Coordinates of C-alpha atoms in Angstrom, one line a residue:
X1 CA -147.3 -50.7 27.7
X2 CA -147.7 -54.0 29.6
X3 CA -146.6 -53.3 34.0
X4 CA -143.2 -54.5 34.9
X5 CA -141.6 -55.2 38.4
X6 CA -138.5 -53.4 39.1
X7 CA -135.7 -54.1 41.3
X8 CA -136.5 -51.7 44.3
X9 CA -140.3 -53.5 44.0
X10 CA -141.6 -50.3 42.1
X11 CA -143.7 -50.7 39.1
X12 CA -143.5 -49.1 35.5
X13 CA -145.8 -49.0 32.8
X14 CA -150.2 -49.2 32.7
X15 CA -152.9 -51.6 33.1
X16 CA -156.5 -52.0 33.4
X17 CA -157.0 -53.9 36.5
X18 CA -153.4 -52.0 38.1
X19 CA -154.0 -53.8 42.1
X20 CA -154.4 -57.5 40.8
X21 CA -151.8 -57.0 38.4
X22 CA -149.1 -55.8 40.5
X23 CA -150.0 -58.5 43.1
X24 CA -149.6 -60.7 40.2
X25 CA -145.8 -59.6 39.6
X26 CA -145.2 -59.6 43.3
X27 CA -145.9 -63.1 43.9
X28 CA -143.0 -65.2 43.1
X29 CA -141.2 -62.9 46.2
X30 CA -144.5 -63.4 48.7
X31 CA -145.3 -59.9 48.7
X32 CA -148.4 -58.2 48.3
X33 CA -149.8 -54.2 47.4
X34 CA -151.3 -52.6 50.4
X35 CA -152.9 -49.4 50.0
X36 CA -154.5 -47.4 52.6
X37 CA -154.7 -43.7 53.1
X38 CA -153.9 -41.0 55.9
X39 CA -155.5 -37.9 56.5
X40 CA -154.0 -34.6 57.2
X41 CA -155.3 -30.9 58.4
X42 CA -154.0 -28.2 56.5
X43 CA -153.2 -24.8 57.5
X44 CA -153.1 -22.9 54.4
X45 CA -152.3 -19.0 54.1
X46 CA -154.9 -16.2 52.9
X47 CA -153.7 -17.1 48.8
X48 CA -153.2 -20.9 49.5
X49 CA -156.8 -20.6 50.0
X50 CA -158.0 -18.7 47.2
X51 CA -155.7 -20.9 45.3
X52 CA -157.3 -24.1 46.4
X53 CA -161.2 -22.8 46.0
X54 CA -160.3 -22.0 43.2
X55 CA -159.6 -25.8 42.2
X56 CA -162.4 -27.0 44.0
X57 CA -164.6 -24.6 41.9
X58 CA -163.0 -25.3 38.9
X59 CA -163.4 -29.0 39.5
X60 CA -167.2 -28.8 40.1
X61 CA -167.6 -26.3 37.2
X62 CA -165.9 -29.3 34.6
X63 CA -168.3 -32.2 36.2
X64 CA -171.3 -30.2 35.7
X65 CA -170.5 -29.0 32.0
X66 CA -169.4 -33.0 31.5
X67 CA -172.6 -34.1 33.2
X68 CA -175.2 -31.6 31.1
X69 CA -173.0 -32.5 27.5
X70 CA -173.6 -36.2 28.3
X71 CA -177.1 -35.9 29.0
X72 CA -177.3 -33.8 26.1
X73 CA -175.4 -36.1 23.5
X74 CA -177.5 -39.5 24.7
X75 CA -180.7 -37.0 24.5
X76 CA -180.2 -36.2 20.7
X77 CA -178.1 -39.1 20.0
X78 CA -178.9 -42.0 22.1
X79 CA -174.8 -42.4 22.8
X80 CA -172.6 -42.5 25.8
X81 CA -170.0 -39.3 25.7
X82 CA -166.9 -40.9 27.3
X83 CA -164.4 -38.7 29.8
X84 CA -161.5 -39.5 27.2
X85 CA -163.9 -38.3 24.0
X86 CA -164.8 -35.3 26.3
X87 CA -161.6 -34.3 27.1
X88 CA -160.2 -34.2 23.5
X89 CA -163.6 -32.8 21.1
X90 CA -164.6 -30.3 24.2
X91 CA -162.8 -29.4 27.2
X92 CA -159.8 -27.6 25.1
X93 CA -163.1 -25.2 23.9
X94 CA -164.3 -25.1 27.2
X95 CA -161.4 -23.5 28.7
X96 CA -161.3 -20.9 26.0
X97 CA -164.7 -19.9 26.3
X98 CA -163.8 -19.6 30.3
X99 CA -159.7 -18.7 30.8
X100 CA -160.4 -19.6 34.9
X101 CA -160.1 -23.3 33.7
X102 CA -156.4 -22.5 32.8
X103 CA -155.4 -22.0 36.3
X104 CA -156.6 -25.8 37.1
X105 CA -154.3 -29.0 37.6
X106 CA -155.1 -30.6 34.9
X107 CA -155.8 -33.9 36.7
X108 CA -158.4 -32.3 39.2
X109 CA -160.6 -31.9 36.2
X110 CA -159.9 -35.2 34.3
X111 CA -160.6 -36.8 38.2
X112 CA -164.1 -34.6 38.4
X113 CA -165.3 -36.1 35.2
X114 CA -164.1 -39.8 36.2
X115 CA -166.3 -39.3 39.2
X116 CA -169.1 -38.4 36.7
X117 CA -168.7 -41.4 35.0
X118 CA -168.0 -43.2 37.3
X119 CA -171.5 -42.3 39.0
X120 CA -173.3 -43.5 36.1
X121 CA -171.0 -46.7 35.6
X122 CA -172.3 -47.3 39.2
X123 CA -176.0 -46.5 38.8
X124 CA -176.3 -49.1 35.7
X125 CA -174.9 -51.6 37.8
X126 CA -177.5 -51.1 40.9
X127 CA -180.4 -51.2 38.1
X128 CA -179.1 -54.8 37.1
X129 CA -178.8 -56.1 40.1
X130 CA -181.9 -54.7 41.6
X131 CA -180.9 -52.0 44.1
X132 CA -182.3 -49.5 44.3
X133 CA -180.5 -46.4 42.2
X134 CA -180.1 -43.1 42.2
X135 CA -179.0 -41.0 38.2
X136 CA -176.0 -39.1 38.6
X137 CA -176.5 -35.4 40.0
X138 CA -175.0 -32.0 39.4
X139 CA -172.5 -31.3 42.1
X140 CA -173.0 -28.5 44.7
X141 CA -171.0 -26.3 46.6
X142 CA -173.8 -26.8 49.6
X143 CA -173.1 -30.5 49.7
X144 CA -169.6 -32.0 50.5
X145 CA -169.2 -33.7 46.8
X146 CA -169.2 -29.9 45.6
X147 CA -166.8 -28.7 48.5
X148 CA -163.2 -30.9 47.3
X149 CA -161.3 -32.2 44.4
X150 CA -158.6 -34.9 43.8
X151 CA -155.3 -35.1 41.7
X152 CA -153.0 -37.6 40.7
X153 CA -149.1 -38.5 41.5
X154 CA -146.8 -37.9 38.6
X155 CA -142.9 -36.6 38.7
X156 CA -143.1 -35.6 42.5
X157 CA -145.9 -33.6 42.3
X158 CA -147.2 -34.7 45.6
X159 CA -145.0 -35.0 48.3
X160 CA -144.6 -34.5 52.5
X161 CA -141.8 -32.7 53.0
X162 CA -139.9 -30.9 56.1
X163 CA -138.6 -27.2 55.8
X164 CA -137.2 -25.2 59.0
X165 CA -138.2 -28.2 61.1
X166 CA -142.5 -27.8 59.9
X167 CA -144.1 -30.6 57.6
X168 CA -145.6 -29.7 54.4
X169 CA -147.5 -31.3 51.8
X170 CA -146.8 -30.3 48.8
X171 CA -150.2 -29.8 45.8
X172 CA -149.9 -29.1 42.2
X173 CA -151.1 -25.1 41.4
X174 CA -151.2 -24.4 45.0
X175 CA -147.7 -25.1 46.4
X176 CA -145.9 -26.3 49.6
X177 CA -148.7 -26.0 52.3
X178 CA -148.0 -26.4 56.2
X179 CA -150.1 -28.9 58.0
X180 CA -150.9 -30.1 61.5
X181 CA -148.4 -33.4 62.6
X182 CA -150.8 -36.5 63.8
X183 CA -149.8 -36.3 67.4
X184 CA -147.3 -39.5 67.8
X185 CA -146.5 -39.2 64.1
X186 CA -143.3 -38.0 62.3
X187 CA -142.8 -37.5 58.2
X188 CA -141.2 -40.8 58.7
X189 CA -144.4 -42.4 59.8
X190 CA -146.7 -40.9 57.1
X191 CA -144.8 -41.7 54.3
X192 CA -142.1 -44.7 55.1
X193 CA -139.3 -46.0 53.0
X194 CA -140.6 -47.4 49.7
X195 CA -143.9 -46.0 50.6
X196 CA -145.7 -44.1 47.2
X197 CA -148.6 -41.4 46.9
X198 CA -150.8 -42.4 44.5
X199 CA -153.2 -39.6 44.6
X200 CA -154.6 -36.4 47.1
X201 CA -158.3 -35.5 47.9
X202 CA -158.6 -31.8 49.1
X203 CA -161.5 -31.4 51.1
X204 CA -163.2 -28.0 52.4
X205 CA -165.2 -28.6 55.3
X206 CA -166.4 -24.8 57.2
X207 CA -163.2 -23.1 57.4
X208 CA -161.0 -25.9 57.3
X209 CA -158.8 -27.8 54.8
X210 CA -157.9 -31.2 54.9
X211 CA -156.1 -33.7 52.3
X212 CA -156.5 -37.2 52.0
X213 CA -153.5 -39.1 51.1
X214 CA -154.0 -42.3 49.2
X215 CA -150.9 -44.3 50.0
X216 CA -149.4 -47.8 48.2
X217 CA -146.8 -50.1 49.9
X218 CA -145.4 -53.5 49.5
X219 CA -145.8 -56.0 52.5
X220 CA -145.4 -59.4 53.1
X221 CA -148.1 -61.1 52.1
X222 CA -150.8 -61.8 54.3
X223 CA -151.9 -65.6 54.8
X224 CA -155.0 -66.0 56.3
X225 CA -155.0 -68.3 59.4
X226 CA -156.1 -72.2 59.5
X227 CA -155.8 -73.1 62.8
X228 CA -157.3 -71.0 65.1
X229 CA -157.2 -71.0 69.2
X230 CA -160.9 -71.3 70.9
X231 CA -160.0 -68.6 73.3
X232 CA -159.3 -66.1 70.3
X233 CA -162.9 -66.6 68.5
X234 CA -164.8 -63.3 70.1
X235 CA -168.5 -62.7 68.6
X236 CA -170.6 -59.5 69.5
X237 CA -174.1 -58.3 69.3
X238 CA -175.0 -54.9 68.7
X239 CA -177.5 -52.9 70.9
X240 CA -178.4 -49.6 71.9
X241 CA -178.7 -50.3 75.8
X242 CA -175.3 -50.9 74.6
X243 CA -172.7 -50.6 72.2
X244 CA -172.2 -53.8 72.6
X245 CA -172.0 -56.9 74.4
X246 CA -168.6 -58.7 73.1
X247 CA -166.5 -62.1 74.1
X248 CA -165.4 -65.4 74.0
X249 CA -166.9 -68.7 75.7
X250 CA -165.1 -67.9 78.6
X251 CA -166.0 -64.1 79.1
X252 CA -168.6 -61.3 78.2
X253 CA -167.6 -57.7 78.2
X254 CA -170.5 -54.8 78.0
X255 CA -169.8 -52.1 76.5
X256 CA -171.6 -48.6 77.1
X257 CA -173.3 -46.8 74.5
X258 CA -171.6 -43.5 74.5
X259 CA -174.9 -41.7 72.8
X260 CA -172.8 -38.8 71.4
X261 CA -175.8 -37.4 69.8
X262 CA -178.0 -37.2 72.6
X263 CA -175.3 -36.0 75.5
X264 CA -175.1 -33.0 73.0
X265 CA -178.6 -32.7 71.6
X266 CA -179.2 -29.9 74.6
X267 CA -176.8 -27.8 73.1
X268 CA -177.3 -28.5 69.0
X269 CA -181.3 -27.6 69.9
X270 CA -180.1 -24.3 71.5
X271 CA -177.4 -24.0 68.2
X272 CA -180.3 -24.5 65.9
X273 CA -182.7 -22.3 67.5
X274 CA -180.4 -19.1 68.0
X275 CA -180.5 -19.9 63.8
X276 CA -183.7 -19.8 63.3
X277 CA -183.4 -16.6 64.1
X278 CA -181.2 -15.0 61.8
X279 CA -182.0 -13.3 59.0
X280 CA -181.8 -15.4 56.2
X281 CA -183.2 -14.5 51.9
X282 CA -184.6 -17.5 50.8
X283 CA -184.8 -16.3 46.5
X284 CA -181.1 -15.3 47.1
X285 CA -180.1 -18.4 49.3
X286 CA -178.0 -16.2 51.5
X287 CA -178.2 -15.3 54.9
X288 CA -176.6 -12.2 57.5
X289 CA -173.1 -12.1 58.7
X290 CA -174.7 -13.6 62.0
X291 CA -176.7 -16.7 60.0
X292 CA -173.2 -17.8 58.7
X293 CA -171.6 -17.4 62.1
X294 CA -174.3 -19.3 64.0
X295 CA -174.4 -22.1 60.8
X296 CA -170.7 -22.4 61.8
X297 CA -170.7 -23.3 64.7
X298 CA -173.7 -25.9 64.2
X299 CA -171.5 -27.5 61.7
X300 CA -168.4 -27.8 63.9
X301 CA -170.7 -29.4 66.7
X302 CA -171.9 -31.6 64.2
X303 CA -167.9 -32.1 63.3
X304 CA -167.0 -32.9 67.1
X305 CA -169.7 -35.4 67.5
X306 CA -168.4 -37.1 64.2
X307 CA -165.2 -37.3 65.6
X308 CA -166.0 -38.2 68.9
X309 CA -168.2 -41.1 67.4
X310 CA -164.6 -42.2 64.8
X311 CA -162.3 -41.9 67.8
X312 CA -164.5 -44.1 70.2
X313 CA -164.7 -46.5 67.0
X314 CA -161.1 -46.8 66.5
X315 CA -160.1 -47.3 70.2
X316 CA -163.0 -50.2 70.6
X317 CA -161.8 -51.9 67.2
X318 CA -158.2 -51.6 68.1
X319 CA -158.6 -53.2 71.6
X320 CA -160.8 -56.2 70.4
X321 CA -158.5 -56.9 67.3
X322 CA -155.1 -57.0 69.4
X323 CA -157.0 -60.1 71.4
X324 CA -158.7 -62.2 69.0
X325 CA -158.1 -63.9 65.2
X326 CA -161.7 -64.6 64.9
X327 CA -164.7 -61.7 65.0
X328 CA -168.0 -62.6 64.4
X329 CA -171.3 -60.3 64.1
X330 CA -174.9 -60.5 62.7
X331 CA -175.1 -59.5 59.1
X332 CA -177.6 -56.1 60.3
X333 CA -179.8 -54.5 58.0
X334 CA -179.0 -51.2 59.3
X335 CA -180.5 -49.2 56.7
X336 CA -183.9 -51.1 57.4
X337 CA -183.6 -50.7 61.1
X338 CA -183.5 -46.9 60.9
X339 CA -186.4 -46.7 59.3
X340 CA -187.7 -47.3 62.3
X341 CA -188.2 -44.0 63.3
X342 CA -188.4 -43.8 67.2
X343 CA -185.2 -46.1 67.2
X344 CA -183.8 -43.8 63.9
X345 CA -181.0 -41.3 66.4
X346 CA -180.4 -43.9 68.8
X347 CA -178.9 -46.3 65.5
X348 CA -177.7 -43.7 63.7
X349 CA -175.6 -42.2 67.0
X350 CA -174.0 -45.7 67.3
X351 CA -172.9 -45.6 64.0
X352 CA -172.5 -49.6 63.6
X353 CA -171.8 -49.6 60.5
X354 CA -168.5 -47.7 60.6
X355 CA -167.5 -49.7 63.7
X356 CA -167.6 -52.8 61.9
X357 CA -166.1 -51.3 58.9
X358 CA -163.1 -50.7 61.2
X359 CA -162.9 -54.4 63.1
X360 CA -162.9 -55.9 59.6
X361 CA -160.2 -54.1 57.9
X362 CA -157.8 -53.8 61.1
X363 CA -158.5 -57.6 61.2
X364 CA -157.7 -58.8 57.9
X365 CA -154.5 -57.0 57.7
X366 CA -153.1 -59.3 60.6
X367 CA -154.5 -62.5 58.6
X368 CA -157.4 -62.9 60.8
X369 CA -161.2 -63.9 60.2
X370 CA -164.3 -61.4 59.8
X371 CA -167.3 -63.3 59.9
X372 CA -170.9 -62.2 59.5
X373 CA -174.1 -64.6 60.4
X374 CA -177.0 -64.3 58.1
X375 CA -178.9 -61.9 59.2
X376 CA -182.3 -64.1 59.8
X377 CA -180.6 -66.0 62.2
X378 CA -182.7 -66.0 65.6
X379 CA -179.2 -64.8 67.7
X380 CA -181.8 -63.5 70.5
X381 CA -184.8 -66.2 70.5
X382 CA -182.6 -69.3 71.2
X383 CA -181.7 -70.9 74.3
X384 CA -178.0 -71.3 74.0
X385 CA -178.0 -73.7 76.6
X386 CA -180.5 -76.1 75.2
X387 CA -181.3 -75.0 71.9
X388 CA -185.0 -74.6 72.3
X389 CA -186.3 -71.0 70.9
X390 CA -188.8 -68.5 72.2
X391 CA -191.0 -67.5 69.4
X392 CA -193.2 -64.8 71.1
X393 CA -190.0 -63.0 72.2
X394 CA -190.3 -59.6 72.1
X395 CA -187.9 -56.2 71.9
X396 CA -189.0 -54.9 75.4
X397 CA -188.1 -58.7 77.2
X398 CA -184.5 -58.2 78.5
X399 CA -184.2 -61.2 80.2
X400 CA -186.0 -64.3 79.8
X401 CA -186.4 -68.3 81.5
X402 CA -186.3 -71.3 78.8
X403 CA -188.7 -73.5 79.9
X404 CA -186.8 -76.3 78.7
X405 CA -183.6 -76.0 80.9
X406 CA -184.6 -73.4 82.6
X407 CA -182.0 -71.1 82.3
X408 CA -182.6 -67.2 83.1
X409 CA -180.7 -65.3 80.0
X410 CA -179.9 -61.8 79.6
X411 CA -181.1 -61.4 76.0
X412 CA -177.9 -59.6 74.8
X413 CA -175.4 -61.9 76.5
X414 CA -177.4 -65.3 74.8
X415 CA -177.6 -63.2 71.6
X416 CA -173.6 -63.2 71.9
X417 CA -173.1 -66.7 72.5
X418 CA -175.4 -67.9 69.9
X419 CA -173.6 -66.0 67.6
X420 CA -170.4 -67.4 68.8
X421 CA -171.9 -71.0 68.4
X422 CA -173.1 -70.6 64.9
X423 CA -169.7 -68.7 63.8
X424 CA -168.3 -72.3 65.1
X425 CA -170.1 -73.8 62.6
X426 CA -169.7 -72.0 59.7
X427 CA -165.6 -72.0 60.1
X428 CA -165.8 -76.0 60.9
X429 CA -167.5 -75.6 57.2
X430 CA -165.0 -74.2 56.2
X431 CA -162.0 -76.1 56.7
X432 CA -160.3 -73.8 59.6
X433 CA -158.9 -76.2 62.7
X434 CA -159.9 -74.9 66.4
X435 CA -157.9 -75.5 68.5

């Protein structure tokens, strides 16, 4: 059954490559499919909770059995065992052998062994191309792959809803479950007019619950800019004195490194210690009443600094992006760089990666440029005055005098402008106007 465009610009029918069809169909009218996703903290009750573990277990119990019968099947067989051939020769058996799979949505489990295969589709590709690759592994409930599940939309399954004047989301097996309102927000917000839910990942993180809506929209379609005004081309280079050092030719802006890691490091080293001494069984890989309670509270440390880092992100990215069309940064290697390992907690803390992550998508949804310079590109060791660069520069010179022009930089701020200068270049190259 081939997709068709409705009136109301919803879609009917299937297809392999969904997003580019549906962009397809929605192009005569200048629209375009915009997904993005929203997450939401759930406060379940006592059997909500059972209800959803229960799912989660489930889930992980399917992608293991799916993982071990593949393994098997190309073992003795030297074939791949699809989900769909899975589903219909073995799964019906499996949930005879063990009745708790009949309490299970039946799309958490067809999801689990999608992520399965998935996994390997994914390694296969990393061997061709050179990457390095790691073989799919069996999922478990001590890592946070073996701690959620996801599930599909279908006939209203999913759906934010308000009762008594309280917003609930509402899961398939598990019910109509109360959840924390984004401060700001309203059900209006989360899920607009002609706003769909494609899908929901239920996540159990220490005693909480969260689920992640994936969320699909029509919007006008977004046309990247041409012309672009010199005062809106920012560039920015990354450090660990600072965050970073961000602007345009006419300004540079420094911005502090927060170091969330170290400001709470006194307090984590006192956390893990107080652990350490808990009684804890190694052959039974369980510990006291008082090892789980102090492992709590390391995790929801580890949780606040996460989300201390994310909210710093988001503020930084928002503010740049609501003053320029044009970003550019250095391509970084940042899992070299941490390899590095006296620099390894300082880079990580940063979190550079997600920043940028953040600038780039917030940016291209306004039609704006993200632009990354090759990452061999010698931002810090050129004058950016004169050109001429400084071979024997070194990580510990800050500042240094061009012996050319003379010119005393600040090694972050001439790493910024040389960035700036060669983004220039590469958007003369390609065909965008500056104003």
């Amino acid at each position: 059954m081939s997709l068709t465009l409705n009136q109301d610009f919803t879609f009917s029918g299937k297809s392999l490559n969904i997003t580019k069809e549906k962009n397809k169909l929605l192009e005569p009218y200048n629209k375009q499919i915009w997904n993005y996703g929203i997450v939401l903290a759930l406060i379940p009750t006592e059997t909500q909770k059972e209800n959803l573990n229960q799912q989660i277990g489930n889930a992980r119990f399917v992608a293991n059995q799916y993982l071990a019968k593949r393994k098997e099947i190309y073992n003795n067989e030297k074939r791949t065992l699809s989900v769909n051939e899975y589903s219909k020769n073995y799964l019906q058996n499996l949930k005879e052998e063990y009745p708790f799979l009949k309490l299970s949505d039946k799309f958490a489990l067809a999801s689990a062994m999608e992520h399965i295969d998935t996994a390997y589709k994914n390694f296969f590709e990393n061997l061709k191309k050179g990457r390095k690759a790691g073989f799919p592994k069996f999922v478990s409930r001590f890592k946070p792959n073996g701690n959620s599940y996801t599930t599909k939309f279908t006939n209203n399954n999913i759906e934010v809803l308000e009762i008594d004047g309280l917003p609930y989301v509402k899961i398939p097996k598990v019910g109509k479950i109360r959840f924390v309102m984004p401060k700001g927000y309203n059900l209006q917000m989360i899920q607009p007019e002609f706003t769909r839910i494609l899908s929901a990942c239920i996540k159990h993180q220490r005693d909480s619950y969260t689920v992640s809506l994936q969320m699909e929209t029509v919007i006008d379609k977004i046309i990247p800019i041409q012309t672009v005004e010199r005062s809106k081309i920012y560039s920015i280079d990354m450090g660990i004195k600072d965050f970073g050092i961000y602007g345009n030719s006419e300004f540079t802006e420094k911005v502090a490194n927060p170091r969330f890691i170290k400001n709470n490091s006194k307090k984590l080293r006192r956390l893990q210690k107080s652990l350490n001494r808990k009684v804890f069984n190694s052959k039974k890989h369980c510990g006291s009443k008082n090892y789980r309670k102090a492992k709590l509270k390391i995790a929801e440390l580890h949780n606040r600094i996460k989300n201390q880092r994310k909210d710093f992100h988001h503020k930084l990215s928002r503010k740049i992006v609501n003053e320029c069309d044009v970003f550019i940064c250095e391509d970084l290697n940042i899992k070299g760089m941490v390899k590095n390992h006296k620099l390894a907690k300082e880079i990580s803390s940063c979190g550079w990666g997600q920043f940028l992550t953040f600038v780039k998508y917030k940016l291209e949804k306004k039609g704006g440029i993200f632009l990354k310079v090759d990452k061999f590109f010698a931002s810090s060791k050129l004058c950016s005055c004169c050109g001429y660069k400084k071979i024997d520069l070194t990580l510990k010179d800050r500042k240094w005098e061009c012996p050319i022009c003379h010119t005393i930089h600040d090694r972050d701020v001439n790493a910024k402008m040389n960035l700036l200068k060669e983004g220039v270049r590469l958007l003369t190259l390609s065909n965008i106007a500056i104003a």
